[in-house]
Amino acid sequence: MSIYLYIKTHQITGLKYFGKTTNKDPCKYKGSGKYWRNHLKKHGNHVDTEILGYFTENEVESIALKFS
């Protein structure tokens, strides 16, 4: 299984969200964090997505920890 790592940035507030997904299109995936989802409900889904990469299960944990 391959996993995308991404950063979502809210265009209005500047809030950032770092996440991972196996979804085929990480730009359409909204994220699953409770605070992030509440933020989107309050401020709208005006989000830019930066894809950091597409990794295997074995790679993703160490890469995510190094990035964060």
PDB file of C-alpha atoms in Angstrom:
ATOM      1  CA  MET A   1       0.000   0.000   0.000  1.00  0.00           C
ATOM      2  CA  SER A   2       1.282   3.463  -0.850  1.00  0.00           C
ATOM      3  CA  ILE A   3       0.610   6.525   1.256  1.00  0.00           C
ATOM      4  CA  TYR A   4       0.607  10.244   0.436  1.00  0.00           C
ATOM      5  CA  LEU A   5       2.005  12.751   2.922  1.00  0.00           C
ATOM      6  CA  TYR A   6       0.598  16.245   2.496  1.00  0.00           C
ATOM      7  CA  ILE A   7       0.218  19.691   4.029  1.00  0.00           C
ATOM      8  CA  LYS A   8      -3.100  21.485   3.771  1.00  0.00           C
ATOM      9  CA  THR A   9      -3.159  25.252   4.287  1.00  0.00           C
ATOM     10  CA  HIS A  10      -6.383  27.166   4.830  1.00  0.00           C
ATOM     11  CA  GLN A  11      -6.347  30.077   2.361  1.00  0.00           C
ATOM     12  CA  ILE A  12      -8.129  32.531   4.665  1.00  0.00           C
ATOM     13  CA  THR A  13      -6.763  31.755   8.129  1.00  0.00           C
ATOM     14  CA  GLY A  14      -3.376  30.226   7.269  1.00  0.00           C
ATOM     15  CA  LEU A  15      -3.948  27.226   9.542  1.00  0.00           C
ATOM     16  CA  LYS A  16      -1.842  24.240   8.445  1.00  0.00           C
ATOM     17  CA  TYR A  17      -2.640  20.549   8.699  1.00  0.00           C
ATOM     18  CA  PHE A  18      -0.062  17.790   8.150  1.00  0.00           C
ATOM     19  CA  GLY A  19      -1.523  14.436   7.244  1.00  0.00           C
ATOM     20  CA  LYS A  20      -1.396  11.174   5.377  1.00  0.00           C
ATOM     21  CA  THR A  21      -3.869   9.309   3.197  1.00  0.00           C
ATOM     22  CA  THR A  22      -4.183   6.327   0.917  1.00  0.00           C
ATOM     23  CA  ASN A  23      -6.872   8.155  -1.064  1.00  0.00           C
ATOM     24  CA  LYS A  24      -6.129   8.265  -4.805  1.00  0.00           C
ATOM     25  CA  ASP A  25      -6.520  12.062  -4.821  1.00  0.00           C
ATOM     26  CA  PRO A  26      -5.155  13.692  -1.637  1.00  0.00           C
ATOM     27  CA  CYS A  27      -6.311  17.105  -2.888  1.00  0.00           C
ATOM     28  CA  LYS A  28      -9.944  15.990  -2.609  1.00  0.00           C
ATOM     29  CA  TYR A  29      -9.399  14.337   0.771  1.00  0.00           C
ATOM     30  CA  LYS A  30     -10.328  16.869   3.479  1.00  0.00           C
ATOM     31  CA  GLY A  31      -8.372  15.377   6.381  1.00  0.00           C
ATOM     32  CA  SER A  32      -9.601  13.673   9.517  1.00  0.00           C
ATOM     33  CA  GLY A  33      -8.287  15.739  12.424  1.00  0.00           C
ATOM     34  CA  LYS A  34     -11.053  16.852  14.789  1.00  0.00           C
ATOM     35  CA  TYR A  35      -9.742  20.420  15.168  1.00  0.00           C
ATOM     36  CA  TRP A  36      -9.081  20.689  11.422  1.00  0.00           C
ATOM     37  CA  ARG A  37     -12.578  19.465  10.465  1.00  0.00           C
ATOM     38  CA  ASN A  38     -14.202  21.919  12.913  1.00  0.00           C
ATOM     39  CA  HIS A  39     -12.050  24.698  11.462  1.00  0.00           C
ATOM     40  CA  LEU A  40     -13.292  23.851   7.954  1.00  0.00           C
ATOM     41  CA  LYS A  41     -16.904  23.886   9.151  1.00  0.00           C
ATOM     42  CA  LYS A  42     -16.422  27.341  10.653  1.00  0.00           C
ATOM     43  CA  HIS A  43     -14.276  28.971   7.923  1.00  0.00           C
ATOM     44  CA  GLY A  44     -15.156  26.988   4.788  1.00  0.00           C
ATOM     45  CA  ASN A  45     -13.196  24.533   2.664  1.00  0.00           C
ATOM     46  CA  HIS A  46     -10.817  27.077   1.101  1.00  0.00           C
ATOM     47  CA  VAL A  47      -7.714  24.883   1.172  1.00  0.00           C
ATOM     48  CA  ASP A  48      -4.471  24.497  -0.772  1.00  0.00           C
ATOM     49  CA  THR A  49      -2.805  21.079  -0.708  1.00  0.00           C
ATOM     50  CA  GLU A  50       0.940  20.534  -1.025  1.00  0.00           C
ATOM     51  CA  ILE A  51       1.856  16.902  -1.622  1.00  0.00           C
ATOM     52  CA  LEU A  52       5.156  16.003   0.033  1.00  0.00           C
ATOM     53  CA  GLY A  53       5.397  12.594  -1.589  1.00  0.00           C
ATOM     54  CA  TYR A  54       4.079   9.114  -2.200  1.00  0.00           C
ATOM     55  CA  PHE A  55       5.662   6.504   0.070  1.00  0.00           C
ATOM     56  CA  THR A  56       5.457   2.842   1.026  1.00  0.00           C
ATOM     57  CA  GLU A  57       4.233   1.779   4.468  1.00  0.00           C
ATOM     58  CA  ASN A  58       7.820   1.035   5.477  1.00  0.00           C
ATOM     59  CA  GLU A  59       9.032   4.545   4.553  1.00  0.00           C
ATOM     60  CA  VAL A  60       6.168   6.751   5.673  1.00  0.00           C
ATOM     61  CA  GLU A  61       6.645   6.709   9.450  1.00  0.00           C
ATOM     62  CA  SER A  62      10.311   7.710   9.448  1.00  0.00           C
ATOM     63  CA  ILE A  63       9.775  10.374   6.779  1.00  0.00           C
ATOM     64  CA  ALA A  64       6.770  11.857   8.603  1.00  0.00           C
ATOM     65  CA  LEU A  65       8.688  11.985  11.891  1.00  0.00           C
ATOM     66  CA  LYS A  66      11.671  13.669  10.238  1.00  0.00           C
ATOM     67  CA  PHE A  67       9.404  16.240   8.614  1.00  0.00           C
ATOM     68  CA  SER A  68       7.364  17.043  11.702  1.00  0.00           C
TER      69      SER A  68
END
